[in-house]
Short mmCIF file of C-alpha atoms and ligand atoms in Angstrom, two decimals:
data_model
loop_
_atom_site.label_atom_id
_atom_site.label_comp_id
_atom_site.label_asym_id
_atom_site.label_seq_id
_atom_site.Cartn_x
_atom_site.Cartn_y
_atom_site.Cartn_z
CA MET A 1 27.89 43.71 29.47
CA GLN A 2 29.64 42.73 32.67
CA LYS A 3 29.43 39.12 31.56
CA MET A 4 31.13 39.80 28.25
CA GLN A 5 33.87 41.62 30.03
CA SER A 6 34.64 38.89 32.50
CA ILE A 7 35.55 36.62 29.59
CA ASN A 8 38.36 38.99 28.70
CA THR A 9 39.51 39.34 32.27
CA TYR A 10 41.46 36.12 32.66
CA ARG A 11 44.03 34.66 30.38
CA PHE A 12 43.67 31.22 31.97
CA ILE A 13 40.13 30.06 32.52
CA LEU A 14 38.73 26.90 34.06
CA ASP A 15 37.05 24.63 31.53
CA PRO A 16 33.40 25.75 31.55
CA THR A 17 32.13 22.38 30.29
CA SER A 18 31.32 19.58 32.71
CA ARG A 19 34.38 17.60 31.63
CA LYS A 20 36.41 16.27 34.60
CA TYR A 21 39.86 14.78 34.70
CA LYS A 22 41.67 12.60 37.22
CA CYS A 23 42.96 14.75 40.06
CA PRO A 24 46.75 14.40 40.48
CA ASN A 25 46.33 14.75 44.25
CA CYS A 26 43.36 12.63 45.31
CA GLY A 27 43.01 10.51 42.16
CA GLN A 28 39.27 11.16 41.81
CA ARG A 29 37.70 12.25 38.55
CA SER A 30 37.08 15.69 39.92
CA PHE A 31 39.78 17.79 38.27
CA VAL A 32 38.68 20.80 36.20
CA ILE A 33 41.49 21.88 33.89
CA PHE A 34 42.64 25.28 32.71
CA ILE A 35 42.39 26.62 29.18
CA ASP A 36 44.59 29.35 27.79
CA SER A 37 41.97 31.72 26.43
CA GLN A 38 44.48 33.42 24.14
CA THR A 39 45.64 30.31 22.36
CA GLY A 40 42.85 27.83 23.06
CA GLU A 41 45.45 25.45 24.48
CA ILE A 42 44.08 22.81 26.83
CA MET A 43 46.35 22.71 29.88
CA GLU A 44 45.66 19.27 31.27
CA GLU A 45 48.21 19.43 34.06
CA TYR A 46 46.77 22.64 35.48
CA GLY A 47 43.45 22.88 37.22
CA ARG A 48 41.40 22.73 40.35
CA CYS A 49 39.97 19.75 42.17
CA ASP A 50 36.22 20.01 42.62
CA ARG A 51 36.32 18.19 45.96
CA GLU A 52 36.93 21.46 47.73
CA SER A 53 36.59 20.30 51.32
CA LYS A 54 38.26 16.90 50.92
CA CYS A 55 41.09 17.75 48.52
CA GLY A 56 41.11 21.29 47.15
CA PHE A 57 44.15 20.72 44.98
CA PHE A 58 44.86 23.79 42.88
CA TYR A 59 47.55 24.39 40.31
CA HIS A 60 47.43 27.61 38.35
CA PRO A 61 49.27 27.96 34.99
CA SER A 62 50.68 31.39 35.76
CA LYS A 63 52.15 30.14 39.05
CA GLY A 64 54.14 27.36 37.43
CA GLY A 65 54.32 25.45 40.69
CA PHE A 66 52.23 23.15 42.80
CA ASN A 67 49.95 24.70 45.29
CA ASN A 68 48.26 22.31 47.60
CA SER A 69 46.46 24.83 49.71
CA ARG A 70 42.70 24.49 50.03
CA ASN A 71 42.34 28.21 50.34
CA SER A 72 43.85 29.00 46.99
CA ASP A 73 41.88 31.77 45.48
CA ILE A 74 41.09 31.56 41.81
CA VAL A 75 41.07 35.32 41.40
CA ILE A 76 44.64 35.92 42.57
CA ASP A 77 45.81 36.16 38.99
CA LYS A 78 43.08 38.48 37.88
CA ILE A 79 44.23 41.00 35.34
CA GLU A 80 42.28 44.20 35.63
CA ILE A 81 40.97 45.30 32.29
CA PRO A 82 39.23 48.67 32.18
CA SER A 83 35.71 48.82 30.78
CA PRO A 84 35.66 49.10 27.01
CA SER A 85 35.12 52.53 25.49
CA PHE A 86 32.59 53.08 22.74
CA HIS A 87 32.40 55.53 19.88
CA HIS A 88 29.23 57.56 19.42
CA ASN A 89 26.88 55.96 16.93
CA SER A 90 26.55 59.35 15.26
CA ILE A 91 30.11 59.28 13.93
CA VAL A 92 29.36 55.95 12.29
CA GLU A 93 26.35 57.39 10.51
CA GLU A 94 28.30 60.49 9.57
CA SER A 95 31.16 58.44 8.13
CA MET A 96 28.71 56.62 5.87
CA GLN A 97 27.85 59.78 3.94
CA LEU A 98 30.88 59.35 1.71
CA LYS A 99 32.04 56.52 -0.53
CA SER A 100 35.57 55.24 -0.04
CA ASP A 101 37.72 53.72 -2.76
CA PHE A 102 37.01 50.34 -1.20
CA LEU A 103 33.29 50.79 -1.82
CA LYS A 104 34.04 51.90 -5.37
CA TYR A 105 36.00 48.67 -5.80
CA ILE A 106 33.05 46.64 -4.50
CA GLY A 107 30.87 48.59 -6.94
CA LEU A 108 33.18 47.73 -9.84
CA LEU A 109 32.99 44.05 -8.91
CA PHE A 110 29.29 43.69 -8.26
CA GLY A 111 27.52 46.92 -9.21
CA THR A 112 26.52 49.99 -7.26
CA SER A 113 23.45 48.57 -5.56
CA ALA A 114 25.44 45.61 -4.20
CA ALA A 115 28.09 48.03 -2.95
CA ASN A 116 25.42 50.11 -1.22
CA GLU A 117 24.03 46.98 0.36
CA VAL A 118 27.45 45.94 1.66
CA GLN A 119 27.95 49.42 3.05
CA SER A 120 24.67 49.60 4.94
CA LYS A 121 24.90 45.99 6.11
CA TYR A 122 28.38 46.27 7.62
CA LYS A 123 28.22 50.05 8.21
CA ILE A 124 31.33 50.89 6.26
CA GLY A 125 32.58 54.40 6.66
CA THR A 126 34.91 56.69 4.80
CA PHE A 127 37.56 58.84 6.39
CA GLN A 128 38.38 61.86 4.29
CA HIS A 129 41.18 62.99 6.63
CA PHE A 130 43.25 59.99 5.62
CA ASN A 131 42.88 60.18 1.86
CA TYR A 132 39.39 58.65 1.76
CA SER A 133 40.43 55.54 3.62
CA THR A 134 37.86 52.98 4.65
CA ILE A 135 36.59 52.69 8.20
CA PHE A 136 35.62 49.19 9.22
CA TRP A 137 33.53 49.74 12.33
CA GLN A 138 33.49 46.98 14.92
CA ILE A 139 30.00 46.97 16.43
CA ASP A 140 29.08 44.42 19.06
CA GLY A 141 25.85 42.54 19.69
CA LEU A 142 24.53 45.36 21.85
CA ASN A 143 25.16 47.89 19.09
CA ASN A 144 28.14 49.40 20.91
CA VAL A 145 30.74 50.78 18.53
CA ARG A 146 33.94 49.32 19.92
CA ALA A 147 36.44 50.30 17.27
CA GLY A 148 36.94 51.98 13.94
CA LYS A 149 39.74 50.35 11.99
CA ILE A 150 41.03 52.55 9.19
CA ILE A 151 42.64 51.00 6.11
CA LYS A 152 43.48 52.61 2.80
CA TYR A 153 42.29 50.59 -0.16
CA SER A 154 42.70 51.58 -3.79
CA GLU A 155 39.87 51.34 -6.32
CA SER A 156 41.47 48.13 -7.54
CA GLY A 157 41.06 46.56 -4.11
CA LYS A 158 44.72 46.71 -3.11
CA ARG A 159 45.49 47.93 0.38
CA THR A 160 48.43 49.64 1.98
CA LYS A 161 50.12 48.00 4.94
CA ASN A 162 49.26 50.79 7.36
CA ILE A 163 46.33 50.41 9.68
CA SER A 164 45.06 53.23 11.84
CA TRP A 165 42.25 53.54 14.33
CA MET A 166 39.55 56.13 14.80
CA HIS A 167 40.24 56.47 18.53
CA LYS A 168 43.89 57.30 17.83
CA PHE A 169 42.82 60.12 15.53
CA LEU A 170 40.31 61.41 18.10
CA LEU A 171 42.90 61.23 20.91
CA HIS A 172 45.58 62.91 18.81
CA ASN A 173 43.25 65.81 18.05
CA ASN A 174 42.00 66.07 21.63
CA PHE A 175 38.43 65.21 20.72
CA ILE A 176 38.51 62.57 23.44
CA LYS A 177 40.64 62.23 26.58
CA SER A 178 40.99 58.45 26.75
CA PHE A 179 39.86 55.33 24.99
CA ASN A 180 40.04 51.70 26.08
CA LEU A 181 40.13 49.67 22.93
CA SER A 182 38.26 46.40 23.29
CA GLN A 183 37.76 44.93 19.87
CA CYS A 184 35.00 42.64 18.69
CA LEU A 185 34.47 40.70 15.48
CA PHE A 186 33.73 42.78 12.39
CA GLY A 187 30.06 42.22 11.56
CA LEU A 188 29.15 40.96 15.02
CA GLN A 189 26.08 43.23 15.15
CA LEU A 190 24.58 41.16 12.32
CA THR A 191 24.25 38.14 14.59
CA ASN A 192 21.36 39.95 16.29
CA ASN A 193 19.07 39.73 13.29
CA ASP A 194 20.43 36.49 11.88
CA LYS A 195 20.52 33.88 14.57
CA THR A 196 20.53 30.76 12.40
CA SER A 197 22.91 31.07 9.45
CA ILE A 198 26.23 29.30 9.53
CA ILE A 199 28.93 31.82 10.30
CA GLY A 200 31.73 32.07 7.77
CA LEU A 201 34.71 33.45 9.65
CA VAL A 202 37.58 35.01 7.73
CA GLU A 203 40.67 37.07 8.50
CA SER A 204 40.04 40.34 6.71
CA GLU A 205 37.08 42.69 6.60
CA LYS A 206 37.40 42.89 2.82
CA THR A 207 37.00 39.11 2.49
CA ALA A 208 33.89 39.15 4.67
CA CYS A 209 32.35 41.93 2.57
CA ILE A 210 33.02 40.18 -0.74
CA MET A 211 31.85 36.79 0.52
CA SER A 212 28.61 38.35 1.75
CA VAL A 213 27.84 39.11 -1.89
CA VAL A 214 29.13 35.96 -3.60
CA PHE A 215 27.98 33.48 -0.95
CA PRO A 216 25.06 35.05 0.94
CA ASP A 217 23.94 31.75 2.49
CA PHE A 218 26.48 32.25 5.26
CA LEU A 219 26.77 35.16 7.67
CA TRP A 220 30.30 36.43 7.07
CA LEU A 221 32.32 37.89 9.93
CA SER A 222 35.97 38.84 10.18
CA CYS A 223 38.33 38.54 13.11
CA GLY A 224 40.61 41.20 11.58
CA ALA A 225 43.91 39.33 11.41
CA LYS A 226 45.20 35.78 11.63
CA GLY A 227 46.41 36.38 15.20
CA GLU A 228 42.95 37.60 16.20
CA PHE A 229 41.49 34.10 15.92
CA LYS A 230 41.24 33.81 19.69
CA LEU A 231 38.83 32.74 22.36
CA ALA A 232 38.07 36.18 23.76
CA LYS A 233 37.04 37.49 20.35
CA LEU A 234 35.08 34.40 19.39
CA SER A 235 33.25 34.04 22.72
CA ALA A 236 30.35 36.15 21.43
CA ILE A 237 29.55 33.51 18.79
CA LYS A 238 30.26 30.46 20.93
CA ASP A 239 26.83 28.93 20.36
CA ARG A 240 26.92 29.30 16.58
CA GLU A 241 27.99 26.88 13.91
CA ILE A 242 31.20 28.35 12.51
CA ILE A 243 33.24 27.52 9.45
CA ALA A 244 36.58 29.32 9.52
CA TYR A 245 38.47 30.12 6.33
CA PRO A 246 42.03 31.21 7.12
CA ASP A 247 44.06 32.76 4.31
CA CYS A 248 46.16 30.26 2.45
CA GLU A 249 49.70 31.17 3.33
CA ILE A 250 52.87 29.78 4.76
CA GLN A 251 54.13 31.66 7.81
CA ASN A 252 57.74 32.48 8.60
CA ASN A 253 58.06 29.46 10.88
CA GLY A 254 57.02 27.16 8.04
CA THR A 255 53.55 26.34 9.31
CA SER A 256 50.37 27.47 7.61
CA THR A 257 47.68 29.66 9.10
CA TYR A 258 45.36 26.73 8.42
CA ASP A 259 47.44 24.50 10.73
CA GLU A 260 47.50 27.18 13.40
CA TRP A 261 43.76 27.83 13.32
CA LYS A 262 42.95 24.12 13.15
CA LYS A 263 44.97 23.47 16.30
CA LYS A 264 43.36 26.39 18.09
CA ALA A 265 39.87 25.35 16.97
CA GLU A 266 40.41 21.87 18.39
CA GLY A 267 41.05 23.51 21.75
CA PHE A 268 38.08 25.86 21.43
CA ASN A 269 35.78 22.99 20.47
CA LYS A 270 36.71 21.17 23.67
CA VAL A 271 35.08 23.99 25.60
CA GLY A 272 31.88 23.98 23.60
CA PHE A 273 32.59 25.81 20.35
CA LYS A 274 31.46 24.34 17.05
CA ILE A 275 34.20 25.46 14.67
CA TYR A 276 35.23 23.67 11.52
CA VAL A 277 38.36 25.02 9.88
CA SER A 278 37.94 24.65 6.14
CA ASP A 279 40.76 22.99 4.19
CA LEU A 280 39.23 24.03 0.86
CA LEU A 281 42.03 26.47 0.02
CA GLU A 282 44.76 24.09 1.20
CA LYS A 283 43.43 21.41 -1.12
CA GLU A 284 42.25 23.37 -4.10
CA SER A 285 44.66 26.25 -4.57
CA THR A 286 47.66 26.02 -6.84
CA LEU A 287 51.22 26.50 -5.62
CA GLU A 288 51.20 29.89 -7.32
CA GLN A 289 48.05 30.90 -5.41
CA LYS A 290 49.58 29.69 -2.15
CA LYS A 291 52.62 31.84 -2.76
CA GLN A 292 50.31 34.80 -3.32
CA GLY A 293 48.58 34.03 -0.03
CA ILE A 294 45.06 33.92 -1.43
CA ASP A 295 41.93 34.07 0.67
CA ILE A 296 38.53 32.48 0.18
CA ALA A 297 37.18 35.54 -1.67
CA ASP A 298 40.11 35.48 -4.14
CA TYR A 299 39.38 31.82 -4.72
CA PHE A 300 35.65 32.37 -5.26
CA MET A 301 36.23 35.34 -7.57
CA LYS A 302 38.61 33.28 -9.72
CA GLU A 303 36.00 30.53 -9.93
CA VAL A 304 33.37 33.07 -10.89
CA ASN A 305 35.57 34.63 -13.56
CA GLY A 306 36.74 31.25 -14.78
CA THR A 307 40.42 32.12 -14.65
ZN1 ZN B 1 41.50 16.09 44.26
#
């Protein structure tokens, strides 16, 4: 637990692989560089010389200036993050007593037994207080319930823009006094029992659920949003083979999510990840589909239905 937390503690981390660069101070190949854990960016000009007694050169990204002192302390930029809070497992079980419109939609697509399977696999809850919205529980590898993300889906699989969180509801109604949200991947708990499958990583929970039915060879997890494709969230599956499927869409700045994830993944892979960002949608989808911003599940379902 402490280990997992320390990953989130620093924005800039020293490259944990044995890769060494030429030190700008002493010229030896003893320079360990920094990585921006939020973006995956490799910061080659920032780092620490391993020859601590002879050189000790240290240049920290957040300092933005050279620091030649041998006594530079790596923890000076530590950001204190409180321990994550967890929901009681009982509220997860309780929330699974009902069927949300999202589960009805899954049932319409694949039949009731498949919908039940998806529900028990991912532990999908229903929240009657918010018009039978769906609760996508985020449960980590130690079975801690880190978050309950609440989204309203219709029976036709369309969602509203609004997202809420279980802890916000509990705080608002004084059921709890405080909650430190520390998210994990949706479906992360499944990596406990399946340690070998390739991980299919997608943006939305819905896509992961559908893909788990139509392409069960992979273990499907969701990072929750395109901006949540980041080192801290992925660190729990660092040792796994991962194929990432970003939604096919053009962002406001003209770049695609595919481009963004691909660039990030290149950085992540330099520190030991094994992520391949799939270009299937970029290559295969029509212009019309791109405009709609389709995801891998949309694509598969169209293939299945032959439309
Ligand atoms: Zn040096």
